[in-house]
PDB file of C-alpha atoms and ligand atoms in Angstrom:
ATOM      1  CA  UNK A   1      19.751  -3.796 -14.300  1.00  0.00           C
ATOM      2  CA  UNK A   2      20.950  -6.068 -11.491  1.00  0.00           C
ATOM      3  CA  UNK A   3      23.331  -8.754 -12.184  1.00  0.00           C
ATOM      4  CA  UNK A   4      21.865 -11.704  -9.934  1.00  0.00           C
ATOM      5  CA  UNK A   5      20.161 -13.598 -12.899  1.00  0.00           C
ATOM      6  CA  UNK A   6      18.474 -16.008 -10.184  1.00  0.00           C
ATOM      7  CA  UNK A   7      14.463 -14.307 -11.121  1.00  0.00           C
ATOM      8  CA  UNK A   8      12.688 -13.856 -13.955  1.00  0.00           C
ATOM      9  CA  UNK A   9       9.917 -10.427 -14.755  1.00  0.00           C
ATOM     10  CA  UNK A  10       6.269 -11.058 -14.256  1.00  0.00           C
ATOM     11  CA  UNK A  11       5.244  -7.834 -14.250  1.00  0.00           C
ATOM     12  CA  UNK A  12       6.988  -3.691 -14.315  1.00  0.00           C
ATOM     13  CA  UNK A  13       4.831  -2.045 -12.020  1.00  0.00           C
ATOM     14  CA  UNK A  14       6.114   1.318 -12.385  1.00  0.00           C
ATOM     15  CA  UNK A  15       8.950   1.626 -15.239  1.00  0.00           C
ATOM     16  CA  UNK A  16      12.144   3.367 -13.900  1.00  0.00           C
ATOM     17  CA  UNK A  17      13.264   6.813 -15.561  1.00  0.00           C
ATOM     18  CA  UNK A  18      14.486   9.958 -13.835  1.00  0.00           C
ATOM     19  CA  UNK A  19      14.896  10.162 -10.157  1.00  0.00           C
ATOM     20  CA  UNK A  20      12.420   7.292 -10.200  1.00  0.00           C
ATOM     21  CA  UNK A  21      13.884   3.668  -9.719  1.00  0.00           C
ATOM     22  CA  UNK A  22      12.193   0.339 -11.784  1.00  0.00           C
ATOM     23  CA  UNK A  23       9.926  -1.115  -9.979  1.00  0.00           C
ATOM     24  CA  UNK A  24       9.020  -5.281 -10.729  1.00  0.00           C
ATOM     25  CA  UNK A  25       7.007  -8.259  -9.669  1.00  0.00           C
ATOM     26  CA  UNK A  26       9.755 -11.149  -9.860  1.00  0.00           C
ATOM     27  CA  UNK A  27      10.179 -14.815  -9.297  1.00  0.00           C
ATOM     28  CA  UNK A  28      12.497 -15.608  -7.198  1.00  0.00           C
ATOM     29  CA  UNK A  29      13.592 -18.117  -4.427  1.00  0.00           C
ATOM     30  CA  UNK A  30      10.233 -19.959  -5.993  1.00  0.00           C
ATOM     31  CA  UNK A  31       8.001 -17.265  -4.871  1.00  0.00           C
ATOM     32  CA  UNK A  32       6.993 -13.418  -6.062  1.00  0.00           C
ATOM     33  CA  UNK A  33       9.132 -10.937  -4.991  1.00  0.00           C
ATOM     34  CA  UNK A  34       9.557  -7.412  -5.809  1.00  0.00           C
ATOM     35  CA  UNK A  35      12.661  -5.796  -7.131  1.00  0.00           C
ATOM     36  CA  UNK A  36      13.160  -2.374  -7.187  1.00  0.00           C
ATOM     37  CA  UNK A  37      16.174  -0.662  -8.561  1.00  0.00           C
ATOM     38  CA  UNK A  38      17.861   2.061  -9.253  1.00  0.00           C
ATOM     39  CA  UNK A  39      19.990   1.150 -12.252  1.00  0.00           C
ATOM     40  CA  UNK A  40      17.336   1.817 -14.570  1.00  0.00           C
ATOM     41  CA  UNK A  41      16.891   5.652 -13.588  1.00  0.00           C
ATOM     42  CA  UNK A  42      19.032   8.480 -14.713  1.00  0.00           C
ATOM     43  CA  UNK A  43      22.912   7.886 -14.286  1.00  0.00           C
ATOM     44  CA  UNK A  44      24.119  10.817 -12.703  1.00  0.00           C
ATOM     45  CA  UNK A  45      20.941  10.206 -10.195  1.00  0.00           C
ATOM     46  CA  UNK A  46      21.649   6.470  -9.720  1.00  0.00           C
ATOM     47  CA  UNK A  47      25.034   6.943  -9.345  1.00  0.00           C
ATOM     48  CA  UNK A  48      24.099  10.094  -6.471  1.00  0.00           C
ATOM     49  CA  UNK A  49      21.259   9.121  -4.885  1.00  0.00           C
ATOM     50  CA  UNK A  50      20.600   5.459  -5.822  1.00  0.00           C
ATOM     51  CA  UNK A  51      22.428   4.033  -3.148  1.00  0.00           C
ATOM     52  CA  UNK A  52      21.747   5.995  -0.523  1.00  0.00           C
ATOM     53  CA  UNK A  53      18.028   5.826  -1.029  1.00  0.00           C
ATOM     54  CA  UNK A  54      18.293   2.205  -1.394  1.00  0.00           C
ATOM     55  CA  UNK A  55      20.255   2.304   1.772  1.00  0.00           C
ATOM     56  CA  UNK A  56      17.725   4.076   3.534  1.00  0.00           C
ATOM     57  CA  UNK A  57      14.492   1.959   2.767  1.00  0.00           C
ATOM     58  CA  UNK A  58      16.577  -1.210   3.436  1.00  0.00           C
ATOM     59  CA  UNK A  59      17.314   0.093   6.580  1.00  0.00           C
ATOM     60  CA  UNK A  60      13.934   0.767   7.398  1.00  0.00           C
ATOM     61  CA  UNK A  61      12.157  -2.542   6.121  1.00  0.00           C
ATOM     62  CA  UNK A  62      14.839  -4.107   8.343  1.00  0.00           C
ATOM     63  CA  UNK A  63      13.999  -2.157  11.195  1.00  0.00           C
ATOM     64  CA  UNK A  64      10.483  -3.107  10.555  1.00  0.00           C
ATOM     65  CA  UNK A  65      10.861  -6.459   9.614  1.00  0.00           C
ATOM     66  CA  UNK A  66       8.630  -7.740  12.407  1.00  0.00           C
ATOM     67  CA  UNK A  67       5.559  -4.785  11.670  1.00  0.00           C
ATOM     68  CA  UNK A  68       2.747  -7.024  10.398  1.00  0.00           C
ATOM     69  CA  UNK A  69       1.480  -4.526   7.155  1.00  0.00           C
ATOM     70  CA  UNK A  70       4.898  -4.017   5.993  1.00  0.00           C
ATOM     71  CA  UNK A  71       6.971  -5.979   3.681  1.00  0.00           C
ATOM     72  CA  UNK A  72       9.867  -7.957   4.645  1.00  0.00           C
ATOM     73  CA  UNK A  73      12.950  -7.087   3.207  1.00  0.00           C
ATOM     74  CA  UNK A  74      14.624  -9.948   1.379  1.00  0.00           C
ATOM     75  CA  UNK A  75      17.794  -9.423   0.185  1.00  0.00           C
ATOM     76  CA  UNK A  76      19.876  -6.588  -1.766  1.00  0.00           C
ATOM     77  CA  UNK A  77      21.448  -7.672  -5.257  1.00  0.00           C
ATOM     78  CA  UNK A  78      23.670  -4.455  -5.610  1.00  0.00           C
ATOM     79  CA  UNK A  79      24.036  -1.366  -3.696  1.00  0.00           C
ATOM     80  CA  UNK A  80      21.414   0.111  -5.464  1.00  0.00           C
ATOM     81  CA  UNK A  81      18.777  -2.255  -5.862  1.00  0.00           C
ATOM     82  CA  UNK A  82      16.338  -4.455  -3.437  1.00  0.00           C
ATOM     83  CA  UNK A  83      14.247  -7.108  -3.021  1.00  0.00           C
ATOM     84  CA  UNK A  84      11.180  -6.839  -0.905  1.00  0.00           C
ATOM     85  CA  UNK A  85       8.249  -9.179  -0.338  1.00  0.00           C
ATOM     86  CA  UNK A  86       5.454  -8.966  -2.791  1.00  0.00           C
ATOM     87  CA  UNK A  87       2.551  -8.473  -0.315  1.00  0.00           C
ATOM     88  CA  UNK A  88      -0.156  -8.021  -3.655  1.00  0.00           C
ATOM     89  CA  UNK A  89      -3.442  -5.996  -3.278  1.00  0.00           C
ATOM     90  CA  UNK A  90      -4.768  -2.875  -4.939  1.00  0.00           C
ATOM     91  CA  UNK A  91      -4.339   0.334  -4.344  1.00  0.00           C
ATOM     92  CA  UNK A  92      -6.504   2.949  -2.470  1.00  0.00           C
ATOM     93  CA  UNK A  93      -7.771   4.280  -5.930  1.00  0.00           C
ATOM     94  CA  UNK A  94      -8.808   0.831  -6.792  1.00  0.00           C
ATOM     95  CA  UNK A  95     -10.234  -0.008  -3.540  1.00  0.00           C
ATOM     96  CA  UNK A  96     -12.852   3.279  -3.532  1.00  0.00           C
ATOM     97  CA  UNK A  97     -14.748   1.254  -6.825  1.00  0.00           C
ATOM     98  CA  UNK A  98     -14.403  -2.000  -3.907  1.00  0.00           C
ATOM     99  CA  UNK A  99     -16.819  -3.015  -1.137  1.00  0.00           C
ATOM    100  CA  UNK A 100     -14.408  -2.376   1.616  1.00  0.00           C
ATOM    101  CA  UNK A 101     -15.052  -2.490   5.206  1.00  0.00           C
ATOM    102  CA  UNK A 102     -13.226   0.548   5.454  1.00  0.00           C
ATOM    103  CA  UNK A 103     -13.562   1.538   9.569  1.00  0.00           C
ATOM    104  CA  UNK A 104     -12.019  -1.743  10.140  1.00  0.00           C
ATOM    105  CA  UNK A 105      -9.381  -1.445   7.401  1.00  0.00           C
ATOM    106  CA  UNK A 106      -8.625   2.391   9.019  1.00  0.00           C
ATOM    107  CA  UNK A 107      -8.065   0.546  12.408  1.00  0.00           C
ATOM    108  CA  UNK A 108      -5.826  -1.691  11.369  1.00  0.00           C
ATOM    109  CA  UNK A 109      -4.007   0.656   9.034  1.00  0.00           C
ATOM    110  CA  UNK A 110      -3.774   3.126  12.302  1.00  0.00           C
ATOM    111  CA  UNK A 111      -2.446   0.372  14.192  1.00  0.00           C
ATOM    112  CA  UNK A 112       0.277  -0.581  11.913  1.00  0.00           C
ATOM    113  CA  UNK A 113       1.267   3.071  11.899  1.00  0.00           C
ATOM    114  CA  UNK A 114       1.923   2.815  15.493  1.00  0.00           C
ATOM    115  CA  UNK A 115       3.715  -0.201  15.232  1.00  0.00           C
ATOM    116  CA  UNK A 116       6.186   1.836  12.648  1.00  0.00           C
ATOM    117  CA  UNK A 117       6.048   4.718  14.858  1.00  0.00           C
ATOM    118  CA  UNK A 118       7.448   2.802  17.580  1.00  0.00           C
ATOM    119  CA  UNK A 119      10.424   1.425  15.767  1.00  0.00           C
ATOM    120  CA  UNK A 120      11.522   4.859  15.182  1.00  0.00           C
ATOM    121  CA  UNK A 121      10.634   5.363  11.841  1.00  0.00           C
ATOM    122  CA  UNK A 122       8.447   8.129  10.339  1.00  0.00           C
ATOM    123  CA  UNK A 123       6.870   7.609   6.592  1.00  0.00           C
ATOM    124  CA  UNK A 124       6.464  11.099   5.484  1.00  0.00           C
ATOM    125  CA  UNK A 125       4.725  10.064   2.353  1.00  0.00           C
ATOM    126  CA  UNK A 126       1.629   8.929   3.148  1.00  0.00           C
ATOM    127  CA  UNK A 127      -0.635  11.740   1.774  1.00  0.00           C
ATOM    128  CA  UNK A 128      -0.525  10.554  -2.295  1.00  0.00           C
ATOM    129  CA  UNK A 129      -2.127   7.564  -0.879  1.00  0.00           C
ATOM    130  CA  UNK A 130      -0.263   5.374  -3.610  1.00  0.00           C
ATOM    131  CA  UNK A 131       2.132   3.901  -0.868  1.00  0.00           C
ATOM    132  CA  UNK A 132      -1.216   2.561   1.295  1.00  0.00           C
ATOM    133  CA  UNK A 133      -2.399  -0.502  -0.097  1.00  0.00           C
ATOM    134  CA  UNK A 134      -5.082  -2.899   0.295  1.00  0.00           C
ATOM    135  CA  UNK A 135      -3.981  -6.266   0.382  1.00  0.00           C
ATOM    136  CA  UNK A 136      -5.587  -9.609   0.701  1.00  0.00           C
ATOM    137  CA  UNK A 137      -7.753 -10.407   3.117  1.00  0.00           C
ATOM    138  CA  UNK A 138      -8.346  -6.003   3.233  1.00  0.00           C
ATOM    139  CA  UNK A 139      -5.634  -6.100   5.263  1.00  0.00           C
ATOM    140  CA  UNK A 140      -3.479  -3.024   4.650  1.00  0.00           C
ATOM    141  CA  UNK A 141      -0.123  -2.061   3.523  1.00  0.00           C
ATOM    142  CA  UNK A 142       2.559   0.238   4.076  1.00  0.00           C
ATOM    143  CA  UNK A 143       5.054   0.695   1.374  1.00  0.00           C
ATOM    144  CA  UNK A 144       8.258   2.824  -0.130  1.00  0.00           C
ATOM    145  CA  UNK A 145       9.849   3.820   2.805  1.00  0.00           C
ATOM    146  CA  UNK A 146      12.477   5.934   0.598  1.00  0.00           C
ATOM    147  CA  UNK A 147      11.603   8.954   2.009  1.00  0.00           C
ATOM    148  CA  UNK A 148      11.185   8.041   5.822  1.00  0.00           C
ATOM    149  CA  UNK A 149      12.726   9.666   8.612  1.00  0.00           C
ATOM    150  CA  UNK A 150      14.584   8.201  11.620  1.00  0.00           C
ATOM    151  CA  UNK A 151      14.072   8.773  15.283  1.00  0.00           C
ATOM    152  CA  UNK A 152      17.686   9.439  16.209  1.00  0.00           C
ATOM    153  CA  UNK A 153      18.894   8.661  19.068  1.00  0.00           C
ATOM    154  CA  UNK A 154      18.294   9.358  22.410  1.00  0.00           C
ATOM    155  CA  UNK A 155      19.540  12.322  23.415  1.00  0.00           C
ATOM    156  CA  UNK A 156      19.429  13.782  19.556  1.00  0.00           C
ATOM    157  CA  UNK A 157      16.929  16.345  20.553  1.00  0.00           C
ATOM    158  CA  UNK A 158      16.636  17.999  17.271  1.00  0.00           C
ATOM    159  CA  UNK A 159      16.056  14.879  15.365  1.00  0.00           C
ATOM    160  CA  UNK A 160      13.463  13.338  17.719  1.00  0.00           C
ATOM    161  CA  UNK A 161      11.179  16.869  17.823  1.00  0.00           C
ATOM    162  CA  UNK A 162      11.768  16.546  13.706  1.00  0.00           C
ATOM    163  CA  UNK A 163      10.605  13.105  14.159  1.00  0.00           C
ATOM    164  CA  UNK A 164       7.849  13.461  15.943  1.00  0.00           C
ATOM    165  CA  UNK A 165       6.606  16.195  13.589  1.00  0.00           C
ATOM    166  CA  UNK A 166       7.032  13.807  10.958  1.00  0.00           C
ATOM    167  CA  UNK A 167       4.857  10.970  12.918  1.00  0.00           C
ATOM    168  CA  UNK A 168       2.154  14.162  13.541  1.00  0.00           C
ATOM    169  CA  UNK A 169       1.960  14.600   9.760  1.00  0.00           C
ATOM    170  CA  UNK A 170       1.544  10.925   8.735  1.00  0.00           C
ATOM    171  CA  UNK A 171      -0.903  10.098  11.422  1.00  0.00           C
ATOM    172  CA  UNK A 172      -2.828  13.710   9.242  1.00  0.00           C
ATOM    173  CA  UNK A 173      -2.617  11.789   5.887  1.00  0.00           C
ATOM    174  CA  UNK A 174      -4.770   8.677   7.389  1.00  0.00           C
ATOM    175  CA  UNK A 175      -7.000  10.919   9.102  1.00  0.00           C
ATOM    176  CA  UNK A 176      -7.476  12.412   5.650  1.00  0.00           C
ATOM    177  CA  UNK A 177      -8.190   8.948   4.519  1.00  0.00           C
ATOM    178  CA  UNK A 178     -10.653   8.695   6.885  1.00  0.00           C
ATOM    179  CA  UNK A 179     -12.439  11.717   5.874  1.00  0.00           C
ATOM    180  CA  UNK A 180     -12.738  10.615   2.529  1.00  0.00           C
ATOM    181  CA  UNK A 181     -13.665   7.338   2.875  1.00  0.00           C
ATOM    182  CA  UNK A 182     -15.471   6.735   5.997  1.00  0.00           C
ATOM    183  CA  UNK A 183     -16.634  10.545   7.061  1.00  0.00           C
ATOM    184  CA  UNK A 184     -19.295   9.613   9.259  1.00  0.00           C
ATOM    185  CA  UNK A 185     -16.361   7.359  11.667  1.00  0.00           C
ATOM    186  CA  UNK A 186     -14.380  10.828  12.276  1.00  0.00           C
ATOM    187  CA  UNK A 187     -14.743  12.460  15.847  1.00  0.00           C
ATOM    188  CA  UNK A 188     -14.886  16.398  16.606  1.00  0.00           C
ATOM    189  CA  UNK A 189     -11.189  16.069  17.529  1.00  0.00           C
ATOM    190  CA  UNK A 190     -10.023  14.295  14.215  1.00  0.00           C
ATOM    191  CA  UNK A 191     -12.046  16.895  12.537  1.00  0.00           C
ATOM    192  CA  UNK A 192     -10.498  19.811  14.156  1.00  0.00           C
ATOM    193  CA  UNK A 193      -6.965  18.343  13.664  1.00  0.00           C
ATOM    194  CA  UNK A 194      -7.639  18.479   9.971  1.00  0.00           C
ATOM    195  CA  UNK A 195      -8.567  22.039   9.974  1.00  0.00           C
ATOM    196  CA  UNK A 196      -5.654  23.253  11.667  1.00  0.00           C
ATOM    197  CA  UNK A 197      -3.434  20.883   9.553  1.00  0.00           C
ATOM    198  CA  UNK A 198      -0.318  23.032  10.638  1.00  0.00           C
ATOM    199  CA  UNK A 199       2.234  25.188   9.509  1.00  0.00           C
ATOM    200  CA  UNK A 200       5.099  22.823  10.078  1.00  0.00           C
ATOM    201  CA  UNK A 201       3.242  20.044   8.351  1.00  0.00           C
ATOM    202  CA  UNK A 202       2.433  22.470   5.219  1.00  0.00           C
ATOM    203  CA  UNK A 203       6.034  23.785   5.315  1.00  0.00           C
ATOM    204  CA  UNK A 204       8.011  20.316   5.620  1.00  0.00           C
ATOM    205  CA  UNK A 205       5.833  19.447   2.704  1.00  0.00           C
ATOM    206  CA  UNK A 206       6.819  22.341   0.541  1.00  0.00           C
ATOM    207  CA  UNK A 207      10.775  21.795   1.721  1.00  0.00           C
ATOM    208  CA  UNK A 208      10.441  18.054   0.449  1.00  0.00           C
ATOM    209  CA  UNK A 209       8.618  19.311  -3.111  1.00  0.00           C
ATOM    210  CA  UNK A 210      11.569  21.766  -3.246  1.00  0.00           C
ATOM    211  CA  UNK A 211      14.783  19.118  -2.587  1.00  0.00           C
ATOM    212  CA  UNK A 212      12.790  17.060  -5.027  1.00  0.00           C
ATOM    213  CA  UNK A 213      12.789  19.787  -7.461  1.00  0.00           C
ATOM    214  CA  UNK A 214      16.037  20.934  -6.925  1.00  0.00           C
ATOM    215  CA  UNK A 215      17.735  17.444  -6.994  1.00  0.00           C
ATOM    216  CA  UNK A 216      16.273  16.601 -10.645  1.00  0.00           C
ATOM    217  CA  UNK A 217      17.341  19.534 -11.757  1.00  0.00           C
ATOM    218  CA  UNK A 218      20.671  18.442 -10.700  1.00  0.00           C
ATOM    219  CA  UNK A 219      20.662  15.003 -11.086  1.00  0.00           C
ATOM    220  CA  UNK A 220      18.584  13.860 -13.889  1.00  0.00           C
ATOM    221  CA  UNK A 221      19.292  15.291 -17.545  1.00  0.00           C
ATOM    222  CA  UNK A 222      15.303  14.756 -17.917  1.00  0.00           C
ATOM    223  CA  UNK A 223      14.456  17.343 -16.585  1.00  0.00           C
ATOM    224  CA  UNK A 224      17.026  20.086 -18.379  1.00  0.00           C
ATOM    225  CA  UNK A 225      15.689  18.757 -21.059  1.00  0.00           C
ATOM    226  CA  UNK A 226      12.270  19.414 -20.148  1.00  0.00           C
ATOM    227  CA  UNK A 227      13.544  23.043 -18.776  1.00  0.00           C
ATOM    228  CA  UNK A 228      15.283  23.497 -22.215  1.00  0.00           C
ATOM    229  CA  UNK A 229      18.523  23.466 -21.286  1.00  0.00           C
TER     230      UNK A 229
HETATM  231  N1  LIG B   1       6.078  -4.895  -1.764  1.00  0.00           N
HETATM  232  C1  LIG B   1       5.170  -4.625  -2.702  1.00  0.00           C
HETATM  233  N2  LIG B   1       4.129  -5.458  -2.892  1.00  0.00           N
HETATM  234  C2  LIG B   1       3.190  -5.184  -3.850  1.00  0.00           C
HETATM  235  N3  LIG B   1       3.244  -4.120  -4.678  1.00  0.00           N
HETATM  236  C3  LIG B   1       4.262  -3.270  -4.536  1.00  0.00           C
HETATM  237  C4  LIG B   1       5.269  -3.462  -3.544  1.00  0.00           C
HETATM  238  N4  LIG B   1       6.177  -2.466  -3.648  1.00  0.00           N
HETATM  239  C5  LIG B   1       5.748  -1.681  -4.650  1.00  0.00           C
HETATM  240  N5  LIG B   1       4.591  -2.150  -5.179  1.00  0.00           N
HETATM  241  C6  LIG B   1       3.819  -1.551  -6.298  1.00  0.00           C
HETATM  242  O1  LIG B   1       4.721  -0.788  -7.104  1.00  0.00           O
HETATM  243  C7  LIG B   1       4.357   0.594  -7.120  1.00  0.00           C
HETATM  244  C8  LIG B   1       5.604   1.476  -7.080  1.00  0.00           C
HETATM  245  O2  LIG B   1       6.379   1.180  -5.939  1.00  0.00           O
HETATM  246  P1  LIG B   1       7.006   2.306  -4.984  1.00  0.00           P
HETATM  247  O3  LIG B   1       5.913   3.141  -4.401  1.00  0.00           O
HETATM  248  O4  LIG B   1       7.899   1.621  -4.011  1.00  0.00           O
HETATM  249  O5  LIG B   1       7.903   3.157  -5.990  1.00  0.00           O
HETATM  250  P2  LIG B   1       7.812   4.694  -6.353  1.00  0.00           P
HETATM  251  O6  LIG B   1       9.005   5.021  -7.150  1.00  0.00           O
HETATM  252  O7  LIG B   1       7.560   5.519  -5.152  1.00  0.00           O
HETATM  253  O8  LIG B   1       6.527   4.751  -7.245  1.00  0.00           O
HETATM  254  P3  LIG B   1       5.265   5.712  -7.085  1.00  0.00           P
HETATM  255  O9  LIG B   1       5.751   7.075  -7.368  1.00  0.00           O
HETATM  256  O10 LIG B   1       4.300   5.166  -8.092  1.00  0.00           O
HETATM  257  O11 LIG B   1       4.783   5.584  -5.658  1.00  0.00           O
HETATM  258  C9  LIG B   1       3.447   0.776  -5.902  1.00  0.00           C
HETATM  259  O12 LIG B   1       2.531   1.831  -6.083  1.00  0.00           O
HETATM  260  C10 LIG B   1       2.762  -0.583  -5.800  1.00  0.00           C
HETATM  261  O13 LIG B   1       1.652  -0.646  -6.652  1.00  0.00           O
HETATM  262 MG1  LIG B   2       5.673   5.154  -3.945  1.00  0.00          MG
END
């Protein structure tokens, strides 16, 4: 746990464990917050890959710190933990029981994509749908930018066609949000782009299942447990 004793726990939203880090609603600075950190994972994998993944989403929440629909990053109590701003709201799953005004939310969501976009940072984990959600107001979300992707620089021509592949395939996970919550708004070309989804798209996603894989069976003693080792 971090060592700043300056906040107190209103809620765990997601309880750390494995290559996943602890998640909390706070109090702190006299408003909510959220924490999230890595010290509560598996040691080997907060020791590995804590920091740098806590490096990387700071780096992008500061990059995006003027996005509206993302939250601002407000401080980092260790190298392997972060505080963000607690932006509320419900998650997509939640939101399909909801009367939602859902064309208008998919504008604005699309809109806030570009904005990201534009700052040079891909998602690339937009498809669960758990890091989309629907905040006051129905305005949306984007969160957990752990496993974005940079734009590179300029003349970094390998990165930027990467990046833009990456952009391709999150702009496919809110089209598939369309289709399953507001059909009837989707166009002939949306629809087609579905269909042919991609075989980049379906092959970055099985390369980021299999680091995943591999990395908690190296990092985490969960999982060797699990595989009986
Ligand atoms: N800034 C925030 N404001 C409000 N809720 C948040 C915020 N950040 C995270 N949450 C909530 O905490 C949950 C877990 O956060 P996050 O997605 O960053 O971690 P994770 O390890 O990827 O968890 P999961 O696998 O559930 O997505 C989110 O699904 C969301 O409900
Ligand atoms: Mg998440």
């Amino acid at each position: 746990m971090s060592n700043v004793a300056d906040w107190h726990v209103i809620k765990v939203l997601r309880d750390g464990g494995g290559s996943r880090p602890t998640v909390m609603r706070i109090q702190r600075d006299g408003e909510d917050q959220v924490l999230k950190d890595y010290a509560g994972c598996d040691s080997v994998f907060a020791a590995l890959l804590g920091k740098l993944l806590t490096r990387r989403e700071a780096r992008a929440l500061l990059k995006l710190d003027s996005a509206a629909g993302v939250p601002r990053l407000l401080g980092q109590p260790g190298s392997r933990a972060l505080y963000m701003e607690w932006v509320g709201g419900i998650s997509i799953k939640e939101a399909l029981t909801q009367e939602i005004d859902w064309p208008k939310f998919l504008a604005e969501l699309e809109n806030t994509l570009r904005v990201i976009h534009a700052q040079g940072v891909a998602h690339c984990d937009l498809r669960g749908l758990s890091n989309i959600l629907v905040g006051p107001d129905q305005t949306p979300y984007i969160i957990d930018f752990v496993s974005c992707f940079f734009s590179g620089s300029r003349w970094n021509f390998i990165q930027r066609w990467v990046f833009r592949r990456f952009c391709e395939a999150d702009r496919q996970a809110l089209l598939k949000l369309r289709q399953r919550v507001a059909p009837e708004s989707m166009n002939t070309a949306d629809a087609a782009l579905i269909v042919h989804s991609g075989i980049f798209n379906r092959a970055m996603r099985r390369v980021g299942q299999g680091i995943r894989k591999l990395s908690l069976w190296l990092l985490t003693r969960q999982s060797r447990t699990q595989s009986g080792r």
